[in-house]
Each structure stands twice: as C-alpha cells, then as structure tokens.
mmCIF file of C-alpha atoms in Angstrom:
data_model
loop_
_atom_site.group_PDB
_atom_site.id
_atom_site.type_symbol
_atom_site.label_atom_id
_atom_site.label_comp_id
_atom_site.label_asym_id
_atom_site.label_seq_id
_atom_site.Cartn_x
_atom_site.Cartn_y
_atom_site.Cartn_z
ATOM 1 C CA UNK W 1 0.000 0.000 0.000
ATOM 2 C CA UNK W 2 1.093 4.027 -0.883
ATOM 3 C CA UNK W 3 2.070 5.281 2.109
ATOM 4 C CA UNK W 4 0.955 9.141 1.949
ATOM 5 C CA UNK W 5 2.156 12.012 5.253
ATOM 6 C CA UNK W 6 0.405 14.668 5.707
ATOM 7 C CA UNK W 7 2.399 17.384 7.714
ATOM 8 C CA UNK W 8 0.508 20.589 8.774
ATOM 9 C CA UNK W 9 0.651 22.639 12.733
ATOM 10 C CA UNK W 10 1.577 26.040 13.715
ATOM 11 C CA UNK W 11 3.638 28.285 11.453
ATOM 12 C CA UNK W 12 7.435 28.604 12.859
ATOM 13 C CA UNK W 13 6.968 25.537 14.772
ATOM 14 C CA UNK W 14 9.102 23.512 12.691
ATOM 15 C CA UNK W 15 7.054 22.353 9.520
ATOM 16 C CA UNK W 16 9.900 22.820 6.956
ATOM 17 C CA UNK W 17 12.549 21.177 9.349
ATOM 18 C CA UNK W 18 9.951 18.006 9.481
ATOM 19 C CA UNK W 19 9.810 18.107 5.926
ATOM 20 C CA UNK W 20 13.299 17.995 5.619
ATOM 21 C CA UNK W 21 13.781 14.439 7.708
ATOM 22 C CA UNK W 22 11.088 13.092 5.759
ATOM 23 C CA UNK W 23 12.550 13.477 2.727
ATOM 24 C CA UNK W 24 15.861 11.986 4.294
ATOM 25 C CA UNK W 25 13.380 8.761 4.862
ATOM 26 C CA UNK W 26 13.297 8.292 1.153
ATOM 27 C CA UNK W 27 9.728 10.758 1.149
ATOM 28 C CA UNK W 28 8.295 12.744 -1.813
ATOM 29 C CA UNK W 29 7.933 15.978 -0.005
ATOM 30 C CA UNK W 30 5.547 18.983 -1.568
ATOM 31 C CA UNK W 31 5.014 22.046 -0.194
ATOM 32 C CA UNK W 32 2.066 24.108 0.203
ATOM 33 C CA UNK W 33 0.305 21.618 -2.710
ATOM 34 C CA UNK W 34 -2.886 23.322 -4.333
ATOM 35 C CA UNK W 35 -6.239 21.582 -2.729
ATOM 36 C CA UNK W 36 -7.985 22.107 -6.232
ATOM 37 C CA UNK W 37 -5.171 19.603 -7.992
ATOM 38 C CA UNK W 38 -6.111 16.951 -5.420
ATOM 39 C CA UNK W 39 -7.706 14.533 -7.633
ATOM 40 C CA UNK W 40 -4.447 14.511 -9.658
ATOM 41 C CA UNK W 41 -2.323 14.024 -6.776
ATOM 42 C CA UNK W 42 -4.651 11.299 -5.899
ATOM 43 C CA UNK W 43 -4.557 9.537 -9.531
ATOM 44 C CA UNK W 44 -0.767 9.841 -9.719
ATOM 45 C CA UNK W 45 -0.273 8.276 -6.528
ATOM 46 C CA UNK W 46 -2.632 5.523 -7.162
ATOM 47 C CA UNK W 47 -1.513 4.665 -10.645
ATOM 48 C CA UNK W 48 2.421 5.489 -10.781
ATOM 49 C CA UNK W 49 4.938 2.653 -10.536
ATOM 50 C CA UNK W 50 7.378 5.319 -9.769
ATOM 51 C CA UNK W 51 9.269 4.731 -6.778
ATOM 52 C CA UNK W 52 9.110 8.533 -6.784
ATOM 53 C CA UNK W 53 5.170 7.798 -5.199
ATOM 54 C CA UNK W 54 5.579 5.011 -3.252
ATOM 55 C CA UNK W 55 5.982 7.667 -0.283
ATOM 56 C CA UNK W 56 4.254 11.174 -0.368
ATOM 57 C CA UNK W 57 4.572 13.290 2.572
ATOM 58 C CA UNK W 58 2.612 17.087 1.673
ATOM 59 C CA UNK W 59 3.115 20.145 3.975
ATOM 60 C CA UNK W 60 -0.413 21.850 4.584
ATOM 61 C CA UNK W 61 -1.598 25.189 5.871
ATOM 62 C CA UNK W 62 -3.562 24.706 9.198
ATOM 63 C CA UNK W 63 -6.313 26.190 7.419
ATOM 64 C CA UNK W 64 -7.038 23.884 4.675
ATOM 65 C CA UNK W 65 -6.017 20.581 6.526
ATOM 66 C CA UNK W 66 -9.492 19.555 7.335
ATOM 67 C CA UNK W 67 -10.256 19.633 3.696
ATOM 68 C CA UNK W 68 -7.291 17.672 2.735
ATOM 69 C CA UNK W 69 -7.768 15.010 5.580
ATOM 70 C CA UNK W 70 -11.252 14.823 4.928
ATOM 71 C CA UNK W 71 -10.320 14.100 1.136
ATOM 72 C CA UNK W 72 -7.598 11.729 1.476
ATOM 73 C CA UNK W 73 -9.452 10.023 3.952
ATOM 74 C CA UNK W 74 -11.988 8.627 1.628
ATOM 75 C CA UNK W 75 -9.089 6.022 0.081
ATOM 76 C CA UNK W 76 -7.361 2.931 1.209
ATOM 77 C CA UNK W 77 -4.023 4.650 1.606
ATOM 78 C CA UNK W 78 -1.713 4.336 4.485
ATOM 79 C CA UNK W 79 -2.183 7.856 5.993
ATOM 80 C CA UNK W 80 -0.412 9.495 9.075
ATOM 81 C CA UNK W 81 -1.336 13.003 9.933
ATOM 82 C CA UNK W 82 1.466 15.214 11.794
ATOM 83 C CA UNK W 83 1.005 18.180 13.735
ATOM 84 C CA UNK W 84 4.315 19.650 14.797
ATOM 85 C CA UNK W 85 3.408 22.390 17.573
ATOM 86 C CA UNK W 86 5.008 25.056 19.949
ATOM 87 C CA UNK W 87 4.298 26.860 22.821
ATOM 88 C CA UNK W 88 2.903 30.364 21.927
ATOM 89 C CA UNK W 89 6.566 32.002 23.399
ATOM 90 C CA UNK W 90 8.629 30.019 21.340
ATOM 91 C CA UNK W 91 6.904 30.409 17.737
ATOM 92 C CA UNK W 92 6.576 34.385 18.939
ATOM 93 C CA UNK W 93 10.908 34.694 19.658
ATOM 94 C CA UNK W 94 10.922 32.416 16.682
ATOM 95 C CA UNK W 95 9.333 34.884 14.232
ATOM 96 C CA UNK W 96 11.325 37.721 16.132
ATOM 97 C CA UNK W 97 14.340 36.012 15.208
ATOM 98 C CA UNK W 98 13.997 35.022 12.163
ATOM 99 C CA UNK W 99 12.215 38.694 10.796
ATOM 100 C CA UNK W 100 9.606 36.635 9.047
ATOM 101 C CA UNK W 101 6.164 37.584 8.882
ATOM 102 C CA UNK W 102 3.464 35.413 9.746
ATOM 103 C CA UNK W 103 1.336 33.801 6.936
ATOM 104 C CA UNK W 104 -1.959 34.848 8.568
ATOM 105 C CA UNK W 105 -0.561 38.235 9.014
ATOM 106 C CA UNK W 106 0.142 38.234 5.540
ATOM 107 C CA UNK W 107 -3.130 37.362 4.413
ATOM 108 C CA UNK W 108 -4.852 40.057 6.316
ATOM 109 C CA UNK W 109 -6.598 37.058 8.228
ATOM 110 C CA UNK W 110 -4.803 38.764 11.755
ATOM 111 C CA UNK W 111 -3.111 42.046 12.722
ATOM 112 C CA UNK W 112 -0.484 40.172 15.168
ATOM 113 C CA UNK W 113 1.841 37.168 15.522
ATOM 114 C CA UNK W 114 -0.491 36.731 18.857
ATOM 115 C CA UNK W 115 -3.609 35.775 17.135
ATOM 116 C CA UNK W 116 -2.431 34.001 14.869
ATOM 117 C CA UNK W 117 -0.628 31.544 17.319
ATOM 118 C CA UNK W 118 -4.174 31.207 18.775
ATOM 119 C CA UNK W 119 -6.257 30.274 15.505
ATOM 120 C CA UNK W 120 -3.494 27.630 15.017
ATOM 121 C CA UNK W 121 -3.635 26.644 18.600
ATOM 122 C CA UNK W 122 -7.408 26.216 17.879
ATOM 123 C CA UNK W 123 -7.116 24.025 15.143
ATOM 124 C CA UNK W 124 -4.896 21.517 16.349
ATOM 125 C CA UNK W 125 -7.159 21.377 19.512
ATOM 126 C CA UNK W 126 -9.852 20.116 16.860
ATOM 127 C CA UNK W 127 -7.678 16.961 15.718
ATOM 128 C CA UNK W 128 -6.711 15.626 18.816
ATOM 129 C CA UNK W 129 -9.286 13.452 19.301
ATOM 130 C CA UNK W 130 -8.216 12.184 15.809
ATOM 131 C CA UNK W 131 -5.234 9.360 15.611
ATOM 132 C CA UNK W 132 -2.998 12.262 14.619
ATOM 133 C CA UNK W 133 0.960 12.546 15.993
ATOM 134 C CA UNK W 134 1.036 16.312 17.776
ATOM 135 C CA UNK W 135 4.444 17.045 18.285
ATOM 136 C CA UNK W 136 5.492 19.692 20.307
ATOM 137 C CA UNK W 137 8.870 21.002 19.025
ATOM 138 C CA UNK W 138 9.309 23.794 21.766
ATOM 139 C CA UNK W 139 12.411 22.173 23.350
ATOM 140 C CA UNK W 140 13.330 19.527 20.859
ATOM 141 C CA UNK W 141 16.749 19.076 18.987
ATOM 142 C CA UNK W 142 16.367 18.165 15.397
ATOM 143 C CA UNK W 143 17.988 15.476 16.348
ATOM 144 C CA UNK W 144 15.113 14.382 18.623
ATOM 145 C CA UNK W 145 12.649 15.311 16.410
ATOM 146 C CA UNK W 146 14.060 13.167 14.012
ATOM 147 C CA UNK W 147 13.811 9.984 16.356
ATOM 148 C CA UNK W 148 10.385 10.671 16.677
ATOM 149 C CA UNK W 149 9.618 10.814 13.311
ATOM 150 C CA UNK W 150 11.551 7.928 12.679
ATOM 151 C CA UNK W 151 9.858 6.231 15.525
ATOM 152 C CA UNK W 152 6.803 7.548 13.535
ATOM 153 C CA UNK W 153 6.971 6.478 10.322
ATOM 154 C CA UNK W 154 9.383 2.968 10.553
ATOM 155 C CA UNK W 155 7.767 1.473 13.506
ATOM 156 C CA UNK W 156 7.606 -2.673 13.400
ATOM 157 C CA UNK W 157 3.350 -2.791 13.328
ATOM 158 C CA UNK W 158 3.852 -5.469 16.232
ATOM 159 C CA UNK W 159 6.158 -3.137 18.393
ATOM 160 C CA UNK W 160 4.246 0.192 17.530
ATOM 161 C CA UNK W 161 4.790 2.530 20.404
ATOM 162 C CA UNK W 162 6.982 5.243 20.994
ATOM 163 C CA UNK W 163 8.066 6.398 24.311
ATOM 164 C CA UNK W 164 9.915 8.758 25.955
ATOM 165 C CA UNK W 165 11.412 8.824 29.302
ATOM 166 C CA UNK W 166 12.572 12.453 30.350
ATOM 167 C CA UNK W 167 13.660 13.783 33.597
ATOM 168 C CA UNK W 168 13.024 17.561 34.993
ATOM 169 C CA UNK W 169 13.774 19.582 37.659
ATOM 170 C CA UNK W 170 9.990 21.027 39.293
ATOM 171 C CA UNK W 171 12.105 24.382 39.888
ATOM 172 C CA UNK W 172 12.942 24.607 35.836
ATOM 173 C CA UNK W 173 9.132 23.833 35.041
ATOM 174 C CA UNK W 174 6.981 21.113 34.016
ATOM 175 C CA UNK W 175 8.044 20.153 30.141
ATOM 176 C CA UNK W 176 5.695 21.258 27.561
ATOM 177 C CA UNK W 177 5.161 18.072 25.684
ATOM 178 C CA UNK W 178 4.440 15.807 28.769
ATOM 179 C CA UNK W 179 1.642 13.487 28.531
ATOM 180 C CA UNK W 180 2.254 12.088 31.713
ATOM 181 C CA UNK W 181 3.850 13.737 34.928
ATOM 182 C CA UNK W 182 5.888 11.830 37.988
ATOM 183 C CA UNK W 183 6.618 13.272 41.049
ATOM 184 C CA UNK W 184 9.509 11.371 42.640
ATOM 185 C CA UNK W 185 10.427 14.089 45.461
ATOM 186 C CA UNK W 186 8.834 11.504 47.785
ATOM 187 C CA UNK W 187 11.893 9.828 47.116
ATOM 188 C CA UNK W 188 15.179 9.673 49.056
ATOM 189 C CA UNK W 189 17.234 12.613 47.953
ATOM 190 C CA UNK W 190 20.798 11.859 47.276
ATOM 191 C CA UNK W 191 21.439 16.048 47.361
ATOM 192 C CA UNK W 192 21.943 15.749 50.927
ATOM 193 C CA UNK W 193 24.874 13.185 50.652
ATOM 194 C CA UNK W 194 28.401 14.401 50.525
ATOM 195 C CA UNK W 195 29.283 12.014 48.149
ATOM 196 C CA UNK W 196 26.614 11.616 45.905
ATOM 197 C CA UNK W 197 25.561 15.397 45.557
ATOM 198 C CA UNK W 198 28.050 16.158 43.003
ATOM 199 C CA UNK W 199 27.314 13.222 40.776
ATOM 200 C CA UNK W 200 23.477 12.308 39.078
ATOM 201 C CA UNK W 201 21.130 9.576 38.559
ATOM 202 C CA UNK W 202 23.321 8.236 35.647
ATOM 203 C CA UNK W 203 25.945 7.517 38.310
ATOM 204 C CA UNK W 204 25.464 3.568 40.173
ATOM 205 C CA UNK W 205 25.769 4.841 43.097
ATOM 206 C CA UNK W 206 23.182 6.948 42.876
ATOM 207 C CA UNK W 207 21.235 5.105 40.929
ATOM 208 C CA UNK W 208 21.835 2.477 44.280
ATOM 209 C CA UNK W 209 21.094 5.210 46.830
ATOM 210 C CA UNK W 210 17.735 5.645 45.398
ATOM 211 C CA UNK W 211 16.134 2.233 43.802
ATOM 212 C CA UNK W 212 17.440 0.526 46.769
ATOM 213 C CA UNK W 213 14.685 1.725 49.468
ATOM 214 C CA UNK W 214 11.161 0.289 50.504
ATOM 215 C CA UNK W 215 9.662 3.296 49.493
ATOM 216 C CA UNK W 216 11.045 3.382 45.853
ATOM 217 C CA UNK W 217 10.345 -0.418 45.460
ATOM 218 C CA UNK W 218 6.621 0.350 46.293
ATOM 219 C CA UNK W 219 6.680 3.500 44.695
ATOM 220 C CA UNK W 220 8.119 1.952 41.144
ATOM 221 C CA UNK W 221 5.774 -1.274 41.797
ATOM 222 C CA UNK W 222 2.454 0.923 41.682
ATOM 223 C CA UNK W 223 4.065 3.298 38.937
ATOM 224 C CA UNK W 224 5.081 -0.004 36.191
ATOM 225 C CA UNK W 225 1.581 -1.630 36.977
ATOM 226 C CA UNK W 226 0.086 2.227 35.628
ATOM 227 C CA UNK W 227 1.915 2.571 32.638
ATOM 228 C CA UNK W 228 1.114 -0.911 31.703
ATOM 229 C CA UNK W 229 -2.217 -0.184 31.720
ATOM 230 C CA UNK W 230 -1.646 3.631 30.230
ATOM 231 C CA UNK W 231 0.714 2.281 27.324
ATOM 232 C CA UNK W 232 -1.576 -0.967 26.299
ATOM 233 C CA UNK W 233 -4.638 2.185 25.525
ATOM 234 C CA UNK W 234 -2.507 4.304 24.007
ATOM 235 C CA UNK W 235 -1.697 0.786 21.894
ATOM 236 C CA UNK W 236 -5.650 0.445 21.216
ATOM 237 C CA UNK W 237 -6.306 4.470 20.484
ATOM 238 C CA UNK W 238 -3.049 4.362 18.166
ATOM 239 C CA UNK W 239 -1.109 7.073 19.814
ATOM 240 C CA UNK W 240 2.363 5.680 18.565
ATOM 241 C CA UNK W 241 4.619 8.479 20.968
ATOM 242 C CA UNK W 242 3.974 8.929 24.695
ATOM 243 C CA UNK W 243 6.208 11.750 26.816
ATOM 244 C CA UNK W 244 6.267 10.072 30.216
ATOM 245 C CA UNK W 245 8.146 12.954 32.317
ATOM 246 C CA UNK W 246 9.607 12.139 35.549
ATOM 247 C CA UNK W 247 10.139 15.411 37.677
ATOM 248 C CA UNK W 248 12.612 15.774 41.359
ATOM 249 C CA UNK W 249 13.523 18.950 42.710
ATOM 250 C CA UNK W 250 16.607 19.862 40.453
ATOM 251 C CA UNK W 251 16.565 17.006 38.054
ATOM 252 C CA UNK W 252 19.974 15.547 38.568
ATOM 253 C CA UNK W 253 19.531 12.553 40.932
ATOM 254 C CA UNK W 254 15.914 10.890 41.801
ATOM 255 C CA UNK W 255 13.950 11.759 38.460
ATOM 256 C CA UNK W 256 17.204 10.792 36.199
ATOM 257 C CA UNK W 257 17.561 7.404 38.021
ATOM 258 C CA UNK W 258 13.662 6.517 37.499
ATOM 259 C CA UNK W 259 13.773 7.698 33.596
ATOM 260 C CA UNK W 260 17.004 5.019 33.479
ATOM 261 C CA UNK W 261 14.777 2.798 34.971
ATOM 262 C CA UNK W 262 11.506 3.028 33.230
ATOM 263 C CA UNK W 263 13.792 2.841 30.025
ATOM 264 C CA UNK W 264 15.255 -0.372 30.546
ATOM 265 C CA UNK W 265 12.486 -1.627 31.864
ATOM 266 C CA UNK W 266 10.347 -1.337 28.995
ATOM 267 C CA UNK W 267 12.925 -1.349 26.012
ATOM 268 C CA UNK W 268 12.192 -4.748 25.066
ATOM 269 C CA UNK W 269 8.307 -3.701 24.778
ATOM 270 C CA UNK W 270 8.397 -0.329 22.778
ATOM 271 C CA UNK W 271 10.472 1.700 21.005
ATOM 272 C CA UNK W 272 11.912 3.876 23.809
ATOM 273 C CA UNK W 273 14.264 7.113 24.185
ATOM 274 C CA UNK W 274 15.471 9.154 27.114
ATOM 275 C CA UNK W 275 16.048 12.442 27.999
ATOM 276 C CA UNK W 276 17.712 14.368 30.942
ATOM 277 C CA UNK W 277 16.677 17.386 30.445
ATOM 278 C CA UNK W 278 18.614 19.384 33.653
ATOM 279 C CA UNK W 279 21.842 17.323 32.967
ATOM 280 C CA UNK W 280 24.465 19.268 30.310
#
C-alpha cells in the first residue's frame, strides 16, 4: 500500500525542518500543494509505478487541513497526519528572530503574531481526538525530532509505540510536551549526601542510593503496573509516541535514576528514548 504524510501545525513551529527528515526517509515531499489539484495528486499516486510515489509526505496550511484530511481520507491509503506544535513564546521569539512575517498576518486574516498563534492553537485542539501525531517542538533538537519521526513512520506494526522517558527539575518547570507527569520528590534525595551530591542519577551509586529503598520499590511497583495499563490504551487508540516525564527537585539525581529505569524496563516492549533534560 502508498504510504501518503500529511504534515501541517503552527507556522514557525518547525514544519519545513519536518519536511526535511522526511525526505531523508526516502519521502516525496511537496510544499504548500494546491487543494484544487487533489484529484491529480490522488490519480498519480494511485496509478504510478514510480518509486518517486511510493511515499508522499505534503506540507499543509492549518487552514485547509481539514479539507485535505477529509479528502484523502476517503481512500485505502496508508495515511499518518502530523502536527508539529510550539508553545505560543517560542513560535513568537521564533518569528522575532527570524524577521519573518506570519502567513496569517500576511493574508490580512490577523493584525499580530499573537492571534495568529491562537487560531493555530485552535485548530490543532480540533484533531486531537483524531489518531494524529502532535508534536510539540518547543524544546526539541532536530535530532530528537528526528527519532520521533523515525519512531513515527518505521515502527515494526507489532512493536508500535513510541516512548519517551525524560527527567526535569519542578524548579525549571513542568516540560511542555508531557503526557504524563511523575513526582519522585517523595523519594530519598541523594542532594543531601556528601558524596553523591556532586554526581546524578546516571551515576550507580546513585542510581543504588535511590532504587534501593522500601519506598522506591513500592513507589516503582504501583508506577510499572500504571503505565502498563496507560501504554496498552494508548496501543488500542493508536497514539504511537507517549512523553512520560519524571520530575525531582533539580533534576539531577531521583527523576534521572527513574527515567534510566523506566527505560530499561520497557525497552524490550516499545520503542523507547530518554532524555535528561537538567543534565548538560
């Protein structure tokens, strides 16, 4: 079967860049493709032999993405819909940055980069209900997005699940892109050590100090039995990546040794990646 991408979100969130590592994945990528030339698109993609066709991905406007899912999802193609987003500060310093003017601003559709961030923001809100990837890109390498994507797009149909193990410091703020949030500073803190307070969770004896208590044994024990549960729906609704975010204090010691855990716990089962985000 033709396996067809449709990318779309908000505007300086990182649309072009996720266009980019598809067509590193061996993708057609078009840009901005005109909704009245659909049926061709359509035809070409159904009747070409082309490896060229094989995989489409097409970048789409916010605005007309309901028409174009709505088309394409009247054929037996293998569609995935992705929605790369931002928080509303980070596509404004974007556009700052870069000088660029916003395309609703451009159309006379807004007056500000403000408004504009909230139409999108609206419109994404519509499709998440839908089996769509939403992928927020506010404090993602391209690097990481591309392991997402990748995670995405290549994913063994028995194995089908993306996760993500990150650690965060409470002080530093809850990450954006969390689906799930851990609070570990019931834990015992290995800040108040000597010698443990200069190293971090990815250190064995810290990693010791803190999995080896009754407390973390029962706390871990209750936590796995959740995210069975959690992951096996996510499995049935077909949300293929999952941000489980583990926050301590800082983020150095107790949240970075339960990521490391969770990981290796459930490598075997999905396709999983970690991230620290307090450790340099």
């Amino acid at each position: 079967m033709k396996k067809l991408v449709l990318i779309s979100g908000i505007s300086g969130a990182g649309k072009t860049t996720a266009s980019n590592v598809l067509e590193d994945m061996g993708y057609t990528c078009i840009d901005q493709y005109p909704i009245e030339l659909l049926e061709d698109l359509m035809e070409l993609i159904n009747t070409s032999e082309s490896i060229k066709y094989q995989k489409v991905a097409l970048t789409i406007g916010l605005l007309d993405l309901e028409k174009f899912y709505a088309y394409f999802s009247n054929f037996e193609i293998d569609m995935d819909l992705i929605l790369i987003d931002a928080n509303r500060e980070t596509v404004i310093n974007r556009y700052k940055f870069s000088r660029r003017v916003h395309p609703l601003v451009v159309s006379n559709i807004v007056s500000s980069i403000e408004e504009a961030v909230e139409i999108e923001k609206n419109i994404i809100a519509n499709f998440e209900d839908t089996s769509a990837h939403i992928i927020d890109t506010s404090n993602l390498s391209i690097a990481q997005l591309k392991e997402i994507l990748d995670s995405i797009l290549d994913y063994n149909p028995h194995n089908n699940l993306a996760v993500t193990f990150e650690s965060f410091g409470f002080k530093n703020g809850v990450p954006d892109d969390a689906d799930v949030v851990f609070d570990v500073r019931i834990l015992k803190n290995p800040f108040y050590v000597a010698e443990l307070k200069p190293q971090t969770g990815n250190d064995q004896p810290v990693r010791d100090y803190v999995l080896n208590s009754k407390t973390t044994e029962a706390y871990l024990e209750k936590l796995v039995s959740y995210l069975d549960f959690y992951f096996e729906s996510c499995n049935r609704k077909e949300k293929r990546h999952i941000m489980v975010c583990i926050g301590c204090t800082g983020g150095q010691h107790r949240s970075v040794t339960v990521a490391n855990y969770l990981y290796e716990h459930y490598r075997e089962k999905y396709m999983c990646y970690r991230k620290h985000r307090e450790l340099k």
